[in-house]
PDB file of C-alpha atoms in Angstrom:
ATOM      1  CA  ASN Q 715      20.927 159.186 119.311  1.00 61.00           C
ATOM      2  CA  ALA Q 716      24.384 160.159 118.033  1.00 75.00           C
ATOM      3  CA  GLY Q 717      23.823 159.293 114.344  1.00 92.00           C
ATOM      4  CA  VAL Q 718      27.146 159.458 112.488  1.00 95.00           C
ATOM      5  CA  THR Q 719      30.208 160.251 114.581  1.00 95.00           C
ATOM      6  CA  GLN Q 720      33.553 161.246 113.095  1.00 96.00           C
ATOM      7  CA  THR Q 721      36.892 161.533 114.854  1.00 95.00           C
ATOM      8  CA  PRO Q 722      38.984 163.592 115.000  1.00 95.00           C
ATOM      9  CA  LYS Q 723      37.265 166.897 114.251  1.00 94.00           C
ATOM     10  CA  PHE Q 724      40.506 168.642 113.314  1.00 95.00           C
ATOM     11  CA  GLN Q 725      43.930 167.377 112.293  1.00 95.00           C
ATOM     12  CA  VAL Q 726      47.135 168.910 110.997  1.00 96.00           C
ATOM     13  CA  LEU Q 727      49.648 166.640 109.287  1.00 96.00           C
ATOM     14  CA  LYS Q 728      53.014 167.077 107.669  1.00 97.00           C
ATOM     15  CA  THR Q 729      53.539 165.838 104.148  1.00 97.00           C
ATOM     16  CA  GLY Q 730      54.261 162.126 104.176  1.00 96.00           C
ATOM     17  CA  GLN Q 731      52.627 161.387 107.509  1.00 97.00           C
ATOM     18  CA  SER Q 732      49.859 158.845 107.763  1.00 96.00           C
ATOM     19  CA  MET Q 733      46.598 158.895 109.633  1.00 96.00           C
ATOM     20  CA  THR Q 734      43.234 157.218 109.890  1.00 97.00           C
ATOM     21  CA  LEU Q 735      39.906 159.011 110.033  1.00 97.00           C
ATOM     22  CA  GLN Q 736      37.310 157.150 112.030  1.00 97.00           C
ATOM     23  CA  CYS Q 737      33.583 156.974 111.407  1.00 97.00           C
ATOM     24  CA  ALA Q 738      30.896 155.158 113.334  1.00 97.00           C
ATOM     25  CA  GLN Q 739      27.123 155.085 112.954  1.00 96.00           C
ATOM     26  CA  ASP Q 740      24.532 153.848 115.397  1.00 95.00           C
ATOM     27  CA  MET Q 741      21.551 153.644 113.049  1.00 94.00           C
ATOM     28  CA  ASN Q 742      22.142 150.044 111.957  1.00 94.00           C
ATOM     29  CA  HIS Q 743      22.697 151.239 108.399  1.00 93.00           C
ATOM     30  CA  ASN Q 744      24.088 148.906 105.772  1.00 91.00           C
ATOM     31  CA  SER Q 745      25.849 151.430 103.545  1.00 91.00           C
ATOM     32  CA  MET Q 746      28.581 153.899 104.447  1.00 93.00           C
ATOM     33  CA  TYR Q 747      30.458 156.551 102.465  1.00 94.00           C
ATOM     34  CA  TRP Q 748      33.454 158.847 102.588  1.00 96.00           C
ATOM     35  CA  TYR Q 749      33.371 162.225 100.834  1.00 96.00           C
ATOM     36  CA  ARG Q 750      35.733 165.138 100.600  1.00 96.00           C
ATOM     37  CA  GLN Q 751      34.562 168.728 100.331  1.00 94.00           C
ATOM     38  CA  ASP Q 752      36.679 171.387  98.679  1.00 92.00           C
ATOM     39  CA  PRO Q 753      35.696 175.021  98.041  1.00 86.00           C
ATOM     40  CA  GLY Q 754      33.643 175.367  94.862  1.00 82.00           C
ATOM     41  CA  MET Q 755      33.707 171.605  94.255  1.00 84.00           C
ATOM     42  CA  GLY Q 756      30.770 170.363  96.279  1.00 86.00           C
ATOM     43  CA  LEU Q 757      31.188 166.906  97.783  1.00 91.00           C
ATOM     44  CA  ARG Q 758      33.019 164.173  95.937  1.00 92.00           C
ATOM     45  CA  LEU Q 759      32.799 160.502  96.786  1.00 92.00           C
ATOM     46  CA  ILE Q 760      36.090 158.885  97.774  1.00 96.00           C
ATOM     47  CA  TYR Q 761      35.011 155.347  98.693  1.00 95.00           C
ATOM     48  CA  TYR Q 762      31.857 153.626  99.751  1.00 92.00           C
ATOM     49  CA  SER Q 763      30.789 150.396 101.376  1.00 92.00           C
ATOM     50  CA  ALA Q 764      27.465 149.045 100.195  1.00 88.00           C
ATOM     51  CA  SER Q 765      27.369 146.502 102.995  1.00 87.00           C
ATOM     52  CA  GLU Q 766      29.592 144.997 105.635  1.00 89.00           C
ATOM     53  CA  GLY Q 767      32.544 143.292 103.993  1.00 89.00           C
ATOM     54  CA  THR Q 768      32.454 145.232 100.738  1.00 91.00           C
ATOM     55  CA  THR Q 769      34.143 148.439  99.622  1.00 94.00           C
ATOM     56  CA  ASP Q 770      34.330 150.187  96.261  1.00 92.00           C
ATOM     57  CA  LYS Q 771      36.038 153.204  94.762  1.00 93.00           C
ATOM     58  CA  GLY Q 772      34.205 156.421  94.216  1.00 90.00           C
ATOM     59  CA  GLU Q 773      35.096 159.430  92.148  1.00 89.00           C
ATOM     60  CA  VAL Q 774      38.421 160.393  93.799  1.00 95.00           C
ATOM     61  CA  PRO Q 775      39.986 157.305  95.461  1.00 96.00           C
ATOM     62  CA  ASN Q 776      43.678 157.931  94.727  1.00 96.00           C
ATOM     63  CA  GLY Q 777      45.787 158.302  97.866  1.00 96.00           C
ATOM     64  CA  TYR Q 778      43.204 156.739 100.165  1.00 97.00           C
ATOM     65  CA  ASN Q 779      42.314 153.346 101.549  1.00 97.00           C
ATOM     66  CA  VAL Q 780      39.284 152.267 103.532  1.00 97.00           C
ATOM     67  CA  SER Q 781      38.265 149.540 105.917  1.00 96.00           C
ATOM     68  CA  ARG Q 782      34.749 148.485 106.805  1.00 95.00           C
ATOM     69  CA  LEU Q 783      35.626 147.164 110.232  1.00 89.00           C
ATOM     70  CA  ASN Q 784      32.100 145.991 111.040  1.00 94.00           C
ATOM     71  CA  LYS Q 785      28.587 147.171 110.313  1.00 95.00           C
ATOM     72  CA  ARG Q 786      29.032 150.287 112.496  1.00 96.00           C
ATOM     73  CA  GLU Q 787      32.501 151.466 111.533  1.00 97.00           C
ATOM     74  CA  PHE Q 788      34.117 152.642 108.298  1.00 97.00           C
ATOM     75  CA  SER Q 789      37.594 154.154 108.420  1.00 97.00           C
ATOM     76  CA  LEU Q 790      39.535 156.184 105.871  1.00 98.00           C
ATOM     77  CA  ARG Q 791      43.330 155.984 105.789  1.00 97.00           C
ATOM     78  CA  LEU Q 792      45.846 158.338 104.265  1.00 96.00           C
ATOM     79  CA  GLU Q 793      49.097 156.372 103.951  1.00 93.00           C
ATOM     80  CA  SER Q 794      51.310 159.279 102.893  1.00 96.00           C
ATOM     81  CA  ALA Q 795      49.523 162.594 103.184  1.00 95.00           C
ATOM     82  CA  ALA Q 796      49.967 165.236 100.492  1.00 97.00           C
ATOM     83  CA  PRO Q 797      48.999 168.927 100.537  1.00 96.00           C
ATOM     84  CA  SER Q 798      46.365 168.144  97.881  1.00 96.00           C
ATOM     85  CA  GLN Q 799      44.542 166.115 100.520  1.00 97.00           C
ATOM     86  CA  THR Q 800      43.878 169.205 102.607  1.00 97.00           C
ATOM     87  CA  SER Q 801      40.097 169.170 102.756  1.00 97.00           C
ATOM     88  CA  VAL Q 802      37.060 168.589 104.878  1.00 96.00           C
ATOM     89  CA  TYR Q 803      36.126 164.924 105.040  1.00 97.00           C
ATOM     90  CA  PHE Q 804      32.587 163.725 105.629  1.00 96.00           C
ATOM     91  CA  CYS Q 805      31.363 160.284 106.474  1.00 96.00           C
ATOM     92  CA  ALA Q 806      27.771 159.314 105.693  1.00 94.00           C
ATOM     93  CA  SER Q 807      25.555 156.293 106.067  1.00 93.00           C
ATOM     94  CA  SER Q 808      22.290 155.070 104.614  1.00 90.00           C
ATOM     95  CA  GLU Q 809      19.950 152.214 105.339  1.00 85.00           C
ATOM     96  CA  ARG Q 810      20.674 150.767 101.927  1.00 73.00           C
ATOM     97  CA  ASP Q 811      21.650 151.963  98.481  1.00 62.00           C
ATOM     98  CA  GLY Q 812      19.422 154.657  97.077  1.00 62.00           C
ATOM     99  CA  ASN Q 813      18.192 155.732 100.474  1.00 74.00           C
ATOM    100  CA  ILE Q 814      18.740 158.993 102.268  1.00 84.00           C
ATOM    101  CA  GLN Q 815      22.315 159.555 103.418  1.00 89.00           C
ATOM    102  CA  TYR Q 816      22.992 160.935 106.884  1.00 92.00           C
ATOM    103  CA  PHE Q 817      26.205 162.869 107.424  1.00 93.00           C
ATOM    104  CA  GLY Q 818      28.659 163.304 110.244  1.00 94.00           C
ATOM    105  CA  ALA Q 819      29.983 166.717 111.309  1.00 92.00           C
ATOM    106  CA  GLY Q 820      33.197 166.359 109.340  1.00 94.00           C
ATOM    107  CA  THR Q 821      36.962 166.211 109.888  1.00 96.00           C
ATOM    108  CA  ARG Q 822      38.961 169.269 108.881  1.00 95.00           C
ATOM    109  CA  LEU Q 823      42.377 168.108 107.700  1.00 97.00           C
ATOM    110  CA  SER Q 824      45.334 170.299 106.811  1.00 97.00           C
ATOM    111  CA  VAL Q 825      48.461 168.819 105.258  1.00 96.00           C
ATOM    112  CA  LEU Q 826      51.465 171.132 105.406  1.00 96.00           C
TER     113      LEU Q 826
ATOM    114  CA  ALA T  36      27.744 161.881  82.213  1.00 75.00           C
ATOM    115  CA  GLN T  37      25.402 162.297  85.145  1.00 84.00           C
ATOM    116  CA  SER T  38      25.602 165.739  86.682  1.00 91.00           C
ATOM    117  CA  VAL T  39      23.901 168.207  88.979  1.00 94.00           C
ATOM    118  CA  THR T  40      24.224 171.925  88.335  1.00 96.00           C
ATOM    119  CA  GLN T  41      23.543 174.771  90.711  1.00 97.00           C
ATOM    120  CA  PRO T  42      23.885 177.893  88.560  1.00 96.00           C
ATOM    121  CA  ASP T  43      24.124 180.356  91.439  1.00 95.00           C
ATOM    122  CA  ILE T  44      27.296 180.279  93.521  1.00 94.00           C
ATOM    123  CA  HIS T  45      26.170 182.992  95.938  1.00 96.00           C
ATOM    124  CA  ILE T  46      22.783 184.578  96.591  1.00 97.00           C
ATOM    125  CA  THR T  47      21.989 187.441  98.946  1.00 97.00           C
ATOM    126  CA  VAL T  48      18.451 188.139 100.129  1.00 97.00           C
ATOM    127  CA  SER T  49      16.913 190.348 102.770  1.00 97.00           C
ATOM    128  CA  GLU T  50      15.288 188.803 105.796  1.00 96.00           C
ATOM    129  CA  GLY T  51      11.605 188.263 105.078  1.00 97.00           C
ATOM    130  CA  ALA T  52      12.077 188.086 101.320  1.00 97.00           C
ATOM    131  CA  SER T  53      11.252 185.020  99.276  1.00 97.00           C
ATOM    132  CA  LEU T  54      13.957 182.646  98.111  1.00 97.00           C
ATOM    133  CA  GLU T  55      14.451 180.333  95.158  1.00 97.00           C
ATOM    134  CA  LEU T  56      17.607 178.277  94.681  1.00 98.00           C
ATOM    135  CA  ARG T  57      18.026 176.621  91.326  1.00 98.00           C
ATOM    136  CA  CYS T  58      19.073 173.069  90.582  1.00 98.00           C
ATOM    137  CA  ASN T  59      19.259 171.263  87.247  1.00 97.00           C
ATOM    138  CA  TYR T  60      20.172 167.649  86.670  1.00 95.00           C
ATOM    139  CA  SER T  61      21.376 165.623  83.729  1.00 91.00           C
ATOM    140  CA  TYR T  62      20.476 161.948  84.017  1.00 86.00           C
ATOM    141  CA  GLY T  63      19.171 159.336  81.587  1.00 81.00           C
ATOM    142  CA  ALA T  64      16.084 158.747  83.709  1.00 83.00           C
ATOM    143  CA  THR T  65      14.550 160.749  86.530  1.00 82.00           C
ATOM    144  CA  PRO T  66      16.860 160.384  89.503  1.00 87.00           C
ATOM    145  CA  TYR T  67      16.100 160.574  93.180  1.00 90.00           C
ATOM    146  CA  LEU T  68      16.599 164.225  94.158  1.00 93.00           C
ATOM    147  CA  PHE T  69      17.655 165.823  97.407  1.00 95.00           C
ATOM    148  CA  TRP T  70      18.372 169.193  98.959  1.00 97.00           C
ATOM    149  CA  TYR T  71      20.837 169.394 101.844  1.00 96.00           C
ATOM    150  CA  VAL T  72      21.808 172.399 103.971  1.00 96.00           C
ATOM    151  CA  GLN T  73      25.190 172.965 105.589  1.00 94.00           C
ATOM    152  CA  SER T  74      25.573 175.558 108.317  1.00 91.00           C
ATOM    153  CA  PRO T  75      29.079 176.931 108.910  1.00 86.00           C
ATOM    154  CA  GLY T  76      31.362 174.317 110.419  1.00 82.00           C
ATOM    155  CA  GLN T  77      28.644 171.683 110.392  1.00 85.00           C
ATOM    156  CA  GLY T  78      27.764 168.557 108.479  1.00 88.00           C
ATOM    157  CA  LEU T  79      24.987 168.271 105.924  1.00 92.00           C
ATOM    158  CA  GLN T  80      21.362 168.072 106.957  1.00 93.00           C
ATOM    159  CA  LEU T  81      18.638 166.785 104.662  1.00 93.00           C
ATOM    160  CA  LEU T  82      15.966 169.384 103.890  1.00 96.00           C
ATOM    161  CA  LEU T  83      13.770 167.339 101.579  1.00 95.00           C
ATOM    162  CA  LYS T  84      13.742 164.605  98.962  1.00 92.00           C
ATOM    163  CA  TYR T  85      11.863 163.612  95.842  1.00 92.00           C
ATOM    164  CA  PHE T  86      11.573 159.982  94.811  1.00 88.00           C
ATOM    165  CA  SER T  87       8.287 159.951  92.857  1.00 87.00           C
ATOM    166  CA  GLY T  88       4.675 161.124  93.051  1.00 88.00           C
ATOM    167  CA  ASP T  89       3.626 164.650  93.932  1.00 90.00           C
ATOM    168  CA  THR T  90       6.030 167.051  92.246  1.00 92.00           C
ATOM    169  CA  LEU T  91       5.805 169.618  95.041  1.00 96.00           C
ATOM    170  CA  VAL T  92       7.558 168.322  98.138  1.00 96.00           C
ATOM    171  CA  GLN T  93       7.609 169.843 101.575  1.00 96.00           C
ATOM    172  CA  GLY T  94      10.647 169.749 103.798  1.00 95.00           C
ATOM    173  CA  ILE T  95      11.854 170.909 107.146  1.00 94.00           C
ATOM    174  CA  LYS T  96      12.334 174.533 108.219  1.00 93.00           C
ATOM    175  CA  GLY T  97       9.560 175.754 105.895  1.00 96.00           C
ATOM    176  CA  PHE T  98      11.313 174.792 102.660  1.00 97.00           C
ATOM    177  CA  GLU T  99       9.663 173.250  99.631  1.00 97.00           C
ATOM    178  CA  ALA T 100      10.915 172.126  96.231  1.00 98.00           C
ATOM    179  CA  GLU T 101       9.238 171.550  92.908  1.00 97.00           C
ATOM    180  CA  PHE T 102      10.279 168.840  90.480  1.00 95.00           C
ATOM    181  CA  LYS T 103       9.811 169.787  86.824  1.00 95.00           C
ATOM    182  CA  ARG T 104      10.591 166.944  84.457  1.00 93.00           C
ATOM    183  CA  SER T 105      10.319 169.113  81.337  1.00 93.00           C
ATOM    184  CA  GLN T 106      12.998 171.455  82.671  1.00 94.00           C
ATOM    185  CA  SER T 107      15.120 168.815  84.452  1.00 94.00           C
ATOM    186  CA  SER T 108      14.909 171.034  87.496  1.00 96.00           C
ATOM    187  CA  PHE T 109      14.359 170.690  91.214  1.00 97.00           C
ATOM    188  CA  ASN T 110      14.317 174.220  92.614  1.00 98.00           C
ATOM    189  CA  LEU T 111      14.196 174.949  96.320  1.00 98.00           C
ATOM    190  CA  ARG T 112      11.903 177.696  97.628  1.00 98.00           C
ATOM    191  CA  LYS T 113      11.000 179.432 100.835  1.00 97.00           C
ATOM    192  CA  PRO T 114       8.333 182.165 101.086  1.00 97.00           C
ATOM    193  CA  SER T 115      10.029 184.202 103.814  1.00 97.00           C
ATOM    194  CA  VAL T 116      13.695 183.830 104.705  1.00 97.00           C
ATOM    195  CA  HIS T 117      14.967 184.045 108.282  1.00 96.00           C
ATOM    196  CA  TRP T 118      18.471 185.111 109.304  1.00 95.00           C
ATOM    197  CA  SER T 119      19.075 181.568 110.533  1.00 94.00           C
ATOM    198  CA  ASP T 120      18.675 180.270 106.959  1.00 96.00           C
ATOM    199  CA  ALA T 121      22.096 181.668 106.054  1.00 96.00           C
ATOM    200  CA  ALA T 122      24.067 178.583 105.022  1.00 96.00           C
ATOM    201  CA  GLU T 123      25.275 176.669 102.009  1.00 95.00           C
ATOM    202  CA  TYR T 124      22.712 174.621 100.121  1.00 97.00           C
ATOM    203  CA  PHE T 125      23.479 171.549  98.069  1.00 95.00           C
ATOM    204  CA  CYS T 126      21.312 169.816  95.524  1.00 96.00           C
ATOM    205  CA  ALA T 127      22.086 166.134  94.999  1.00 94.00           C
ATOM    206  CA  ALA T 128      20.869 163.278  92.822  1.00 92.00           C
ATOM    207  CA  HIS T 129      21.020 159.498  92.890  1.00 85.00           C
ATOM    208  CA  SER T 130      20.063 157.181  90.045  1.00 80.00           C
ATOM    209  CA  GLY T 131      18.823 154.475  92.388  1.00 72.00           C
ATOM    210  CA  GLY T 132      19.147 150.752  91.991  1.00 67.00           C
ATOM    211  CA  SER T 133      22.583 149.351  92.686  1.00 63.00           C
ATOM    212  CA  ASN T 134      24.341 152.620  91.889  1.00 62.00           C
ATOM    213  CA  TYR T 135      25.458 154.071  95.192  1.00 65.00           C
ATOM    214  CA  LYS T 136      26.821 157.318  93.906  1.00 75.00           C
ATOM    215  CA  LEU T 137      25.151 160.471  95.201  1.00 85.00           C
ATOM    216  CA  THR T 138      26.158 163.320  92.907  1.00 89.00           C
ATOM    217  CA  PHE T 139      26.251 166.784  94.437  1.00 91.00           C
ATOM    218  CA  GLY T 140      26.023 170.191  92.872  1.00 94.00           C
ATOM    219  CA  LYS T 141      28.746 172.639  93.833  1.00 93.00           C
ATOM    220  CA  GLY T 142      26.510 174.451  96.267  1.00 94.00           C
ATOM    221  CA  THR T 143      24.856 177.841  96.631  1.00 96.00           C
ATOM    222  CA  LEU T 144      25.910 180.069  99.500  1.00 95.00           C
ATOM    223  CA  LEU T 145      22.997 182.029 100.929  1.00 97.00           C
ATOM    224  CA  THR T 146      23.593 185.317 102.733  1.00 97.00           C
ATOM    225  CA  VAL T 147      20.684 186.924 104.582  1.00 96.00           C
ATOM    226  CA  ASN T 148      20.764 190.661 105.193  1.00 94.00           C
ATOM    227  CA  PRO T 149      18.914 192.079 108.188  1.00 90.00           C
TER     228      PRO T 149
END
């Protein structure tokens, strides 16, 4: 049982480049989330999807877009990467709102 | 505003010693409470959760946490720490209902000395 799978694990971008972070879960969960983790800041919610077909902004959405492709997959897109987006990105899923969230292993992104 | 505070940024203990990591929350009503652990280079793993009922909850890896409403606290404890417990620990809270936001504390880094 893979749980939550994130790709890629590592990525280096130049300022202005775009990329998409992929996330897939195999637990048949309804809700999915994207967080970023920065030193001393804990995890901050970027976007979430309560259910297939819906997405909403979290605490730090600026500079990001998301797509809930289907029930399994939730992608995060950086249209024009900035050095301030250097971070570790985590995807999570939960059966429904208010339930336990299960996390992927993370994507370590550096923007030069 | 809703918040979760972990007062200790870094704690060092000796292997075999007891451990207590502090967590305080600020919510209008009692939230759902969680402790997660993150080993270096890894994702977050749930240690335990409190939704309601018994205020002392048991988790994995020998951890337990006690919910104290009067102190707005949810402290994590372990009687005897192992070297493999060295990691970063995050307390988190969720207000439930249709609010999807899980609010994390900033984490406590645990170092275990041999």
